């Protein structure tokens, strides 16, 4: 966002596009907060399946009405629990599996209870399984009734009956100290779960091969291989490491390194630069003698390498499924022994074919002592990583029905994968789960799949490694008073908070769903995710606060989706994300203080649409037919927009929005349309909506304490008196005008030093001979096309620049310096250093350049004037980067900075040393916005001839990429 002096430019813009002054008058009143209709009014009906697209701006047609009542038809479960059901009593502490399960003679195991229940259900009877307080350390599957009977599995006391995937390993005799590792204990590890992205390949050659202990591919573009030396090899002189890139027929082994006998770990940093199609890397560790000959002892592994910055790929710590708890605290899982610190553990799976040679290494937390602390180790499920602790599913020959799970606590489930959950109910109708808790499981807490007539009531899912609760393919689903808190700890530790994980996930195929009184808070992922629902979803009184991603994600539902009375606040990304969401209502809601934006609407799908970081994909369609009404929408960050939306005719032409209270610290950039910020007035003119809305401080009671009720003097109380002019058609042509004028405001003002430049002599330097990247197409510019910058002369900040014509220069139009993201152009390596020929004197050098990934205030490149006598004069190319925490340092950084990241949301600036230049397509309101920078570089030796200008990357392996588009000399 550009700072003002550009604020004053809005006056220029409004005059330039011919807007009537009366439209811009401010009104000092605002909105309402709760979901109760105003006196004398009724709640508006829900939009049904839309008719063919209506003319742009036709609000009445874009959100058509339909009879109310479908929400009341979402009844959830209606389970008849017969009083005469067969009762099976279970007691983990006092039961006996030789008993009958009758009152006074409880069985001990859930497995036997499941067998007894199955027999009774086969007889057509209803069954009630009653669990006494205690911990049940087992995993079990109950058959669901397929007839008229019911199955009830319940604890006898809320919160006191626990089904655990862990065993108690507190016995000090189980553990032994590790030599030369003070404070580290070891115990035999009975599982071979491994890393799902690392698998054994090739049988060991010889009886005692080097044993592979770890092979991981973190998301930093490296591979880590570790092994334990073989025993009984006196001739051992070292190891030969071979690598095979790819898995196709042409992939061959090649030696990459030889190491000595004391080495047991290899970090391969070269895979990041391997061929793009080499997604799989195989490594072979072979023992060799002093002459380099193999000793017949080797081990090979295959690694699916992590991709740097791929947000849906988990690093090694996030792909494991082991869990260790000490005194109830889940410890941190380290990947290597080098990373082992107090309060962490490492699992050594041992040789893939030997289940008896694994080890668990444990560094107890500070203050814990062996023999005086409780150690629990998650061991279930054993083989099938997706198996639950408790499954309720029908037999293969029928559909289940009439299932109740009540008053149970599920902990320490060691599952892994998107289908793994501690409790799984699948293929059943008429399902009630209530008063249950799901805590500290490795994957999801609960999953309900392919079910109908389901009620989830008064349940809590907290501290689960993946999603808290997941429902997919469920019809007539009622969720009441449910809390999802601090979930996705495993994904967060593995660097993943996206890709379908959320506190609560209503997944594909969910339809006729109602969420009421749900709280999703402090999850390390989105709070609630509605993904590809089949239709008719109502969300009432949602509280989505403090989540690490979005508060509520609505992606590709058929609609209608009704969100009423929600509080979506203080999330670390957008409050509400709409991705391909059709036919929706957002009303009586508070969206406050979310860090990314309050409402984000994704652009319609196209090859140019970027993959969204949370969805880990592009939306499947455009967002359309939404009504936003009677909401309080407040941003608290200087650079955080209220709305982030594309310039999409389908979205804007079918949006109906009014009587909203909008407010934020940056009024001039409150609405981000097609990557450019505008005030409410422009939003009104472009969309034709929000004519009865106001931009004014809402004066809420204590928003910092999540009390968003309006204070007595809040303008919200007067909102019914606001006049509501008729909505007009969306006008994208006007948006194109705004964008063009706004771009001119940033590019037209000349440098102050050019005040005397009338009649100045200029010389444009020809970059065609050294240009190495096109501006469009494959390998374009800085990794993102720049088609808006046409070839030829452009005057920017008073300087005439000439953009090379790619068609006349071998398809190249820019000089890009090598970085981790700019490695090659059409197969040719991108250079780290380029010298541009000049051959003349100059008073001042002006450059037009840009950068990508410029998030850090640190040198990204160095420019040098190379004089004919061999001397040089340098310029550091320093991006301004992200705003510093100490804002008093920002002014000094701006003084020193010479460029900034090209993204429009970056903190852009204008000084007498460097200035931002906004680049847009003049006739394309939906085109991308990019920022380039001009640099004014006074020549310290104007009397010397400049032989050339040397451009050099500060570090060819850095993330930031710098590109130069034009150079002009002032020569008089």
PDB file of N, CA and C in Angstrom, residues 13 41 62 67 94 100 105 178 211 216 267 353 404 447 565 585 596 621 695 701 781 890 897 920 968:
ATOM      1  N   UNK A  13      -8.504  11.269  -8.470  1.00  0.00           N
ATOM      2  CA  UNK A  13      -9.100  10.103  -9.109  1.00  0.00           C
ATOM      3  C   UNK A  13     -10.605  10.274  -9.270  1.00  0.00           C
ATOM      4  N   UNK A  41     -39.463  -6.179  11.382  1.00  0.00           N
ATOM      5  CA  UNK A  41     -38.936  -6.799  10.164  1.00  0.00           C
ATOM      6  C   UNK A  41     -38.814  -8.283  10.384  1.00  0.00           C
ATOM      7  N   UNK A  62     -30.267 -11.620  -8.323  1.00  0.00           N
ATOM      8  CA  UNK A  62     -29.046 -12.337  -7.974  1.00  0.00           C
ATOM      9  C   UNK A  62     -29.195 -13.129  -6.691  1.00  0.00           C
ATOM     10  N   UNK A  67     -39.007 -20.289   0.063  1.00  0.00           N
ATOM     11  CA  UNK A  67     -39.720 -20.411   1.331  1.00  0.00           C
ATOM     12  C   UNK A  67     -38.788 -20.831   2.456  1.00  0.00           C
ATOM     13  N   UNK A  94     -12.082 -53.822  37.424  1.00  0.00           N
ATOM     14  CA  UNK A  94     -12.666 -54.881  38.245  1.00  0.00           C
ATOM     15  C   UNK A  94     -13.350 -55.975  37.429  1.00  0.00           C
ATOM     16  N   UNK A 100     -20.196 -62.649  32.580  1.00  0.00           N
ATOM     17  CA  UNK A 100     -21.253 -62.593  31.569  1.00  0.00           C
ATOM     18  C   UNK A 100     -21.560 -61.181  31.098  1.00  0.00           C
ATOM     19  N   UNK A 105     -21.527 -58.439  37.299  1.00  0.00           N
ATOM     20  CA  UNK A 105     -20.541 -59.361  36.714  1.00  0.00           C
ATOM     21  C   UNK A 105     -19.989 -58.765  35.411  1.00  0.00           C
ATOM     22  N   UNK A 178      21.270 -44.268  28.003  1.00  0.00           N
ATOM     23  CA  UNK A 178      22.027 -44.337  26.756  1.00  0.00           C
ATOM     24  C   UNK A 178      23.447 -43.856  27.022  1.00  0.00           C
ATOM     25  N   UNK A 211      22.414 -50.529   9.072  1.00  0.00           N
ATOM     26  CA  UNK A 211      20.982 -50.427   9.332  1.00  0.00           C
ATOM     27  C   UNK A 211      20.535 -48.979   9.173  1.00  0.00           C
ATOM     28  N   UNK A 216      14.678 -39.059   5.773  1.00  0.00           N
ATOM     29  CA  UNK A 216      13.606 -38.071   5.754  1.00  0.00           C
ATOM     30  C   UNK A 216      13.892 -37.031   4.701  1.00  0.00           C
ATOM     31  N   UNK A 267      23.544 -35.440   4.832  1.00  0.00           N
ATOM     32  CA  UNK A 267      22.540 -34.438   4.481  1.00  0.00           C
ATOM     33  C   UNK A 267      22.798 -34.034   3.034  1.00  0.00           C
ATOM     34  N   UNK A 353      13.172 -55.063   7.825  1.00  0.00           N
ATOM     35  CA  UNK A 353      12.712 -56.448   7.891  1.00  0.00           C
ATOM     36  C   UNK A 353      12.807 -57.037   9.294  1.00  0.00           C
ATOM     37  N   UNK A 404     -25.687 -44.905  19.292  1.00  0.00           N
ATOM     38  CA  UNK A 404     -25.451 -43.850  20.272  1.00  0.00           C
ATOM     39  C   UNK A 404     -24.091 -44.080  20.918  1.00  0.00           C
ATOM     40  N   UNK A 447     -14.518 -39.061  13.259  1.00  0.00           N
ATOM     41  CA  UNK A 447     -14.944 -39.004  11.870  1.00  0.00           C
ATOM     42  C   UNK A 447     -16.285 -39.707  11.729  1.00  0.00           C
ATOM     43  N   UNK A 565     -25.290 -14.706  12.772  1.00  0.00           N
ATOM     44  CA  UNK A 565     -24.928 -14.537  14.168  1.00  0.00           C
ATOM     45  C   UNK A 565     -23.540 -15.026  14.514  1.00  0.00           C
ATOM     46  N   UNK A 585     -25.543 -16.580   2.316  1.00  0.00           N
ATOM     47  CA  UNK A 585     -25.988 -15.428   3.096  1.00  0.00           C
ATOM     48  C   UNK A 585     -25.033 -15.252   4.266  1.00  0.00           C
ATOM     49  N   UNK A 596      -5.521 -11.474   7.814  1.00  0.00           N
ATOM     50  CA  UNK A 596      -5.342 -11.463   6.363  1.00  0.00           C
ATOM     51  C   UNK A 596      -6.301 -10.509   5.683  1.00  0.00           C
ATOM     52  N   UNK A 621     -14.717 -23.270  -9.116  1.00  0.00           N
ATOM     53  CA  UNK A 621     -15.620 -22.416  -9.881  1.00  0.00           C
ATOM     54  C   UNK A 621     -15.602 -21.035  -9.252  1.00  0.00           C
ATOM     55  N   UNK A 695     -18.973   3.628   6.679  1.00  0.00           N
ATOM     56  CA  UNK A 695     -17.613   3.405   7.164  1.00  0.00           C
ATOM     57  C   UNK A 695     -17.442   4.330   8.358  1.00  0.00           C
ATOM     58  N   UNK A 701     -18.143  -2.755  22.910  1.00  0.00           N
ATOM     59  CA  UNK A 701     -17.841  -2.705  24.340  1.00  0.00           C
ATOM     60  C   UNK A 701     -16.391  -3.062  24.654  1.00  0.00           C
ATOM     61  N   UNK A 781       9.852 -13.551 -16.436  1.00  0.00           N
ATOM     62  CA  UNK A 781      10.308 -12.514 -15.528  1.00  0.00           C
ATOM     63  C   UNK A 781      10.814 -13.094 -14.211  1.00  0.00           C
ATOM     64  N   UNK A 890      11.274   2.086  10.655  1.00  0.00           N
ATOM     65  CA  UNK A 890      10.760   2.008   9.288  1.00  0.00           C
ATOM     66  C   UNK A 890      11.260   3.169   8.431  1.00  0.00           C
ATOM     67  N   UNK A 897      16.351   1.665   1.479  1.00  0.00           N
ATOM     68  CA  UNK A 897      15.836   0.665   0.540  1.00  0.00           C
ATOM     69  C   UNK A 897      15.871   1.181  -0.895  1.00  0.00           C
ATOM     70  N   UNK A 920      -0.272  -1.814 -14.354  1.00  0.00           N
ATOM     71  CA  UNK A 920      -1.558  -2.487 -14.557  1.00  0.00           C
ATOM     72  C   UNK A 920      -1.862  -2.521 -16.046  1.00  0.00           C
ATOM     73  N   UNK A 968      18.505   3.870 -17.893  1.00  0.00           N
ATOM     74  CA  UNK A 968      18.581   5.139 -18.610  1.00  0.00           C
ATOM     75  C   UNK A 968      19.613   6.042 -17.938  1.00  0.00           C
TER      76      UNK A 968
END
